């Protein structure tokens, strides 16, 4: 009988932003927007080792932004669009109050 996988900590805005703050991880995410790629394809233009790419992918996986899958000898990666929902909600929560203040300012200036 196999033991259950240890649960991963829930993604937080801070963890996702920290993951995306690294230039190599951001480049990986940008390249994956075009579709799934192999780890070796991702590594080629970055000028870093496959081991370093794998470490970056692990950080992105832990945040729920990327999923990797090994088929035969090839490990492929793809974006998980739902992983960005925590950032979308965080931005939405901050945008609404700012927009309301700007609307009030616009109304005030229109009255002047």
Short mmCIF file of N, CA and C in Angstrom, two decimals:
data_model
loop_
_atom_site.label_atom_id
_atom_site.label_comp_id
_atom_site.label_asym_id
_atom_site.label_seq_id
_atom_site.Cartn_x
_atom_site.Cartn_y
_atom_site.Cartn_z
N UNK A 1 0.85 -1.18 0.00
CA UNK A 1 0.00 0.00 0.00
C UNK A 1 0.89 1.25 0.00
N UNK A 2 0.58 2.19 -0.86
CA UNK A 2 1.39 3.40 -0.94
C UNK A 2 0.84 4.45 0.00
N UNK A 3 1.75 5.25 0.52
CA UNK A 3 1.31 6.33 1.41
C UNK A 3 0.82 7.50 0.57
N UNK A 4 -0.12 8.27 1.10
CA UNK A 4 -0.64 9.41 0.34
C UNK A 4 0.46 10.45 0.15
N UNK A 5 0.33 11.18 -0.95
CA UNK A 5 1.27 12.26 -1.21
C UNK A 5 1.15 13.33 -0.14
N UNK A 6 2.28 13.89 0.30
CA UNK A 6 2.17 14.98 1.26
C UNK A 6 1.49 16.16 0.60
N UNK A 7 0.60 16.80 1.33
CA UNK A 7 -0.12 17.92 0.74
C UNK A 7 0.81 19.12 0.60
N UNK A 8 0.62 19.83 -0.50
CA UNK A 8 1.43 21.02 -0.76
C UNK A 8 0.75 22.20 -0.09
N UNK A 9 1.56 23.14 0.40
CA UNK A 9 0.95 24.34 0.99
C UNK A 9 0.15 25.09 -0.06
N UNK A 10 -0.93 25.68 0.37
CA UNK A 10 -1.78 26.44 -0.56
C UNK A 10 -0.99 27.60 -1.14
N UNK A 11 -1.25 27.88 -2.41
CA UNK A 11 -0.59 29.01 -3.06
C UNK A 11 -1.11 30.30 -2.43
N UNK A 12 -0.22 31.23 -2.28
CA UNK A 12 -0.60 32.54 -1.77
C UNK A 12 -0.13 33.59 -2.77
N UNK A 13 -0.70 34.76 -2.66
CA UNK A 13 -0.30 35.85 -3.55
C UNK A 13 1.20 36.08 -3.43
N UNK A 14 1.68 36.09 -2.20
CA UNK A 14 3.11 36.35 -1.98
C UNK A 14 3.97 35.28 -2.65
N UNK A 15 3.60 34.02 -2.52
CA UNK A 15 4.37 32.93 -3.12
C UNK A 15 4.36 33.03 -4.65
N UNK A 16 3.21 33.33 -5.22
CA UNK A 16 3.11 33.43 -6.68
C UNK A 16 3.92 34.63 -7.18
N UNK A 17 3.80 35.77 -6.52
CA UNK A 17 4.58 36.94 -6.93
C UNK A 17 6.07 36.69 -6.79
N UNK A 18 6.46 36.05 -5.70
CA UNK A 18 7.88 35.75 -5.50
C UNK A 18 8.38 34.79 -6.59
N UNK A 19 7.56 33.82 -6.95
CA UNK A 19 7.95 32.88 -8.01
C UNK A 19 8.12 33.60 -9.34
N UNK A 20 7.21 34.51 -9.64
CA UNK A 20 7.26 35.23 -10.92
C UNK A 20 8.30 36.34 -10.94
N UNK A 21 8.81 36.72 -9.77
CA UNK A 21 9.81 37.78 -9.70
C UNK A 21 11.17 37.33 -10.24
N UNK A 22 11.40 36.04 -10.28
CA UNK A 22 12.67 35.53 -10.80
C UNK A 22 12.64 35.59 -12.33
N UNK A 23 13.65 36.22 -12.95
CA UNK A 23 13.65 36.37 -14.41
C UNK A 23 13.58 35.04 -15.17
N UNK A 24 14.25 34.02 -14.68
CA UNK A 24 14.22 32.72 -15.37
C UNK A 24 12.83 32.10 -15.29
N UNK A 25 12.20 32.17 -14.12
CA UNK A 25 10.85 31.60 -13.99
C UNK A 25 9.85 32.39 -14.82
N UNK A 26 9.98 33.71 -14.85
CA UNK A 26 9.09 34.52 -15.67
C UNK A 26 9.27 34.17 -17.15
N UNK A 27 10.51 33.96 -17.58
CA UNK A 27 10.77 33.57 -18.97
C UNK A 27 10.15 32.21 -19.27
N UNK A 28 10.21 31.30 -18.32
CA UNK A 28 9.59 29.99 -18.51
C UNK A 28 8.09 30.14 -18.68
N UNK A 29 7.46 30.93 -17.82
CA UNK A 29 6.01 31.15 -17.92
C UNK A 29 5.67 31.79 -19.27
N UNK A 30 6.44 32.79 -19.66
CA UNK A 30 6.19 33.46 -20.95
C UNK A 30 6.28 32.47 -22.10
N UNK A 31 7.28 31.59 -22.09
CA UNK A 31 7.44 30.62 -23.18
C UNK A 31 6.32 29.61 -23.18
N UNK A 32 5.81 29.25 -22.00
CA UNK A 32 4.75 28.26 -21.92
C UNK A 32 3.39 28.81 -22.34
N UNK A 33 3.27 30.12 -22.49
CA UNK A 33 1.99 30.67 -22.94
C UNK A 33 1.67 30.22 -24.37
N UNK A 34 2.69 29.85 -25.12
CA UNK A 34 2.48 29.37 -26.49
C UNK A 34 2.03 27.91 -26.52
N UNK A 35 2.19 27.21 -25.41
CA UNK A 35 1.79 25.80 -25.35
C UNK A 35 2.82 24.98 -24.61
N UNK A 36 2.52 23.71 -24.39
CA UNK A 36 3.43 22.83 -23.66
C UNK A 36 4.79 22.70 -24.35
N UNK A 37 5.84 22.59 -23.55
CA UNK A 37 7.20 22.42 -24.05
C UNK A 37 7.94 21.42 -23.18
N UNK A 38 8.97 20.82 -23.73
CA UNK A 38 9.81 19.93 -22.94
C UNK A 38 10.77 20.76 -22.10
N UNK A 39 11.29 20.15 -21.05
CA UNK A 39 12.24 20.84 -20.17
C UNK A 39 13.48 21.25 -20.97
N UNK A 40 13.96 20.38 -21.85
CA UNK A 40 15.15 20.73 -22.63
C UNK A 40 14.88 21.90 -23.58
N UNK A 41 13.68 21.97 -24.14
CA UNK A 41 13.33 23.10 -25.01
C UNK A 41 13.26 24.38 -24.20
N UNK A 42 12.73 24.29 -22.98
CA UNK A 42 12.68 25.47 -22.11
C UNK A 42 14.07 25.93 -21.72
N UNK A 43 14.97 25.00 -21.48
CA UNK A 43 16.32 25.33 -20.99
C UNK A 43 17.19 25.98 -22.04
N UNK A 44 17.01 25.60 -23.31
CA UNK A 44 17.92 26.04 -24.38
C UNK A 44 18.17 27.55 -24.40
N UNK A 45 17.16 28.40 -24.51
CA UNK A 45 17.45 29.84 -24.62
C UNK A 45 17.80 30.51 -23.28
N UNK A 46 17.59 29.81 -22.17
CA UNK A 46 17.84 30.42 -20.87
C UNK A 46 19.31 30.41 -20.48
N UNK A 47 20.08 29.53 -21.10
CA UNK A 47 21.50 29.46 -20.77
C UNK A 47 21.76 28.92 -19.37
N UNK A 48 20.87 28.08 -18.87
CA UNK A 48 21.06 27.47 -17.56
C UNK A 48 20.92 25.95 -17.71
N UNK A 49 21.36 25.23 -16.71
CA UNK A 49 21.35 23.77 -16.79
C UNK A 49 19.93 23.22 -16.68
N UNK A 50 19.79 21.98 -17.11
CA UNK A 50 18.50 21.30 -16.97
C UNK A 50 18.12 21.17 -15.50
N UNK A 51 19.11 20.99 -14.65
CA UNK A 51 18.84 20.89 -13.21
C UNK A 51 18.27 22.20 -12.69
N UNK A 52 18.83 23.32 -13.12
CA UNK A 52 18.32 24.63 -12.69
C UNK A 52 16.90 24.85 -13.20
N UNK A 53 16.64 24.46 -14.45
CA UNK A 53 15.29 24.59 -14.99
C UNK A 53 14.32 23.74 -14.19
N UNK A 54 14.74 22.52 -13.85
CA UNK A 54 13.88 21.64 -13.04
C UNK A 54 13.57 22.26 -11.69
N UNK A 55 14.55 22.92 -11.09
CA UNK A 55 14.33 23.59 -9.80
C UNK A 55 13.35 24.75 -9.95
N UNK A 56 13.49 25.52 -11.00
CA UNK A 56 12.56 26.62 -11.26
C UNK A 56 11.15 26.08 -11.50
N UNK A 57 11.06 24.99 -12.25
CA UNK A 57 9.75 24.39 -12.52
C UNK A 57 9.10 23.89 -11.23
N UNK A 58 9.91 23.38 -10.31
CA UNK A 58 9.36 22.91 -9.03
C UNK A 58 8.72 24.06 -8.27
N UNK A 59 9.37 25.22 -8.27
CA UNK A 59 8.80 26.40 -7.60
C UNK A 59 7.48 26.78 -8.25
N UNK A 60 7.45 26.78 -9.58
CA UNK A 60 6.23 27.14 -10.31
C UNK A 60 5.13 26.10 -10.08
N UNK A 61 5.51 24.83 -9.98
CA UNK A 61 4.53 23.78 -9.69
C UNK A 61 3.96 23.94 -8.29
N UNK A 62 4.83 24.24 -7.34
CA UNK A 62 4.39 24.40 -5.95
C UNK A 62 3.38 25.54 -5.80
N UNK A 63 3.47 26.53 -6.68
CA UNK A 63 2.53 27.65 -6.66
C UNK A 63 1.28 27.37 -7.48
N UNK A 64 1.25 26.26 -8.17
CA UNK A 64 0.09 25.92 -8.98
C UNK A 64 0.03 26.62 -10.32
N UNK A 65 1.18 27.12 -10.79
CA UNK A 65 1.20 27.82 -12.07
C UNK A 65 1.54 26.91 -13.25
N UNK A 66 2.24 25.82 -12.97
CA UNK A 66 2.75 24.95 -14.01
C UNK A 66 2.54 23.50 -13.60
N UNK A 67 2.34 22.64 -14.60
CA UNK A 67 2.28 21.20 -14.35
C UNK A 67 3.30 20.54 -15.26
N UNK A 68 4.06 19.59 -14.71
CA UNK A 68 4.98 18.82 -15.53
C UNK A 68 4.51 17.38 -15.56
N UNK A 69 4.85 16.72 -16.66
CA UNK A 69 4.44 15.33 -16.83
C UNK A 69 5.53 14.61 -17.61
N UNK A 70 5.91 13.44 -17.12
CA UNK A 70 6.93 12.67 -17.82
C UNK A 70 6.27 11.57 -18.63
N UNK A 71 6.57 11.60 -19.93
CA UNK A 71 6.08 10.56 -20.84
C UNK A 71 7.32 9.95 -21.48
N UNK A 72 7.58 8.70 -21.16
CA UNK A 72 8.81 8.08 -21.64
C UNK A 72 10.01 8.77 -21.03
N UNK A 73 10.89 9.27 -21.90
CA UNK A 73 12.10 9.96 -21.41
C UNK A 73 11.95 11.47 -21.44
N UNK A 74 10.80 11.95 -21.87
CA UNK A 74 10.61 13.40 -22.04
C UNK A 74 9.68 13.94 -20.96
N UNK A 75 10.14 14.97 -20.27
CA UNK A 75 9.30 15.67 -19.30
C UNK A 75 8.78 16.93 -19.97
N UNK A 76 7.47 17.03 -20.08
CA UNK A 76 6.86 18.22 -20.71
C UNK A 76 6.19 19.08 -19.63
N UNK A 77 6.06 20.33 -19.94
CA UNK A 77 5.51 21.32 -19.00
C UNK A 77 4.40 22.09 -19.69
N UNK A 78 3.42 22.47 -18.89
CA UNK A 78 2.36 23.34 -19.41
C UNK A 78 1.87 24.25 -18.30
N UNK A 79 1.34 25.40 -18.72
CA UNK A 79 0.76 26.35 -17.76
C UNK A 79 -0.57 25.83 -17.25
N UNK A 80 -0.87 26.18 -16.02
CA UNK A 80 -2.18 25.91 -15.44
C UNK A 80 -2.86 27.26 -15.26
N UNK A 81 -3.72 27.65 -16.18
CA UNK A 81 -4.33 28.98 -16.13
C UNK A 81 -5.01 29.27 -14.79
N UNK A 82 -5.58 28.26 -14.16
CA UNK A 82 -6.23 28.48 -12.88
C UNK A 82 -5.27 28.94 -11.80
N UNK A 83 -3.99 28.70 -11.98
CA UNK A 83 -2.99 29.12 -11.00
C UNK A 83 -2.88 30.62 -10.87
N UNK A 84 -3.31 31.32 -11.90
CA UNK A 84 -3.22 32.78 -11.87
C UNK A 84 -4.45 33.42 -11.23
N UNK A 85 -5.45 32.62 -10.91
CA UNK A 85 -6.70 33.17 -10.36
C UNK A 85 -6.49 33.87 -9.03
N UNK A 86 -5.54 33.41 -8.23
CA UNK A 86 -5.28 34.07 -6.95
C UNK A 86 -4.77 35.49 -7.17
N UNK A 87 -3.97 35.69 -8.22
CA UNK A 87 -3.49 37.05 -8.54
C UNK A 87 -4.61 37.90 -9.11
N UNK A 88 -5.43 37.29 -9.97
CA UNK A 88 -6.55 38.03 -10.54
C UNK A 88 -7.48 38.53 -9.44
N UNK A 89 -7.77 37.69 -8.46
CA UNK A 89 -8.65 38.10 -7.36
C UNK A 89 -8.00 39.19 -6.52
N UNK A 90 -6.71 39.06 -6.26
CA UNK A 90 -5.99 40.05 -5.47
C UNK A 90 -6.02 41.41 -6.16
N UNK A 91 -5.79 41.42 -7.47
CA UNK A 91 -5.83 42.67 -8.24
C UNK A 91 -7.25 43.24 -8.23
N UNK A 92 -8.25 42.39 -8.46
CA UNK A 92 -9.65 42.83 -8.45
C UNK A 92 -10.01 43.48 -7.12
N UNK A 93 -9.58 42.86 -6.02
CA UNK A 93 -9.89 43.39 -4.70
C UNK A 93 -9.29 44.77 -4.46
N UNK A 94 -8.17 45.06 -5.10
CA UNK A 94 -7.53 46.35 -4.91
C UNK A 94 -7.98 47.37 -5.94
N UNK A 95 -8.40 46.92 -7.09
CA UNK A 95 -8.81 47.82 -8.16
C UNK A 95 -10.12 48.53 -7.82
N UNK A 96 -11.08 47.81 -7.28
CA UNK A 96 -12.41 48.38 -7.03
C UNK A 96 -12.37 49.62 -6.15
N UNK A 97 -11.71 49.59 -4.99
CA UNK A 97 -11.67 50.81 -4.17
C UNK A 97 -10.99 51.98 -4.87
N UNK A 98 -9.93 51.70 -5.60
CA UNK A 98 -9.22 52.76 -6.32
C UNK A 98 -10.12 53.35 -7.40
N UNK A 99 -10.82 52.50 -8.12
CA UNK A 99 -11.72 52.99 -9.17
C UNK A 99 -12.84 53.84 -8.57
N UNK A 100 -13.37 53.43 -7.43
CA UNK A 100 -14.43 54.23 -6.78
C UNK A 100 -13.90 55.60 -6.38
N UNK A 101 -12.69 55.65 -5.86
CA UNK A 101 -12.11 56.95 -5.47
C UNK A 101 -11.90 57.83 -6.71
N UNK A 102 -11.44 57.22 -7.79
CA UNK A 102 -11.24 57.99 -9.02
C UNK A 102 -12.57 58.48 -9.59
N UNK A 103 -13.61 57.64 -9.48
CA UNK A 103 -14.95 58.07 -9.93
C UNK A 103 -15.42 59.27 -9.12
N UNK A 104 -15.23 59.22 -7.79
CA UNK A 104 -15.63 60.35 -6.94
C UNK A 104 -14.84 61.60 -7.28
N UNK A 105 -13.55 61.43 -7.55
CA UNK A 105 -12.72 62.57 -7.94
C UNK A 105 -13.22 63.15 -9.26
N UNK A 106 -13.53 62.28 -10.21
CA UNK A 106 -14.06 62.74 -11.50
C UNK A 106 -15.36 63.49 -11.33
N UNK A 107 -16.27 63.00 -10.45
CA UNK A 107 -17.53 63.67 -10.20
C UNK A 107 -17.28 65.03 -9.57
N UNK A 108 -16.34 65.09 -8.62
CA UNK A 108 -16.03 66.35 -7.95
C UNK A 108 -15.48 67.38 -8.95
N UNK A 109 -14.58 66.92 -9.80
CA UNK A 109 -13.97 67.84 -10.78
C UNK A 109 -15.01 68.29 -11.82
N UNK A 110 -15.95 67.42 -12.14
CA UNK A 110 -16.99 67.78 -13.11
C UNK A 110 -17.91 68.85 -12.54
N UNK A 111 -18.12 68.81 -11.21
CA UNK A 111 -18.98 69.80 -10.56
C UNK A 111 -18.31 71.15 -10.47
N UNK A 112 -16.98 71.17 -10.44
CA UNK A 112 -16.24 72.44 -10.25
C UNK A 112 -16.32 73.32 -11.46
#
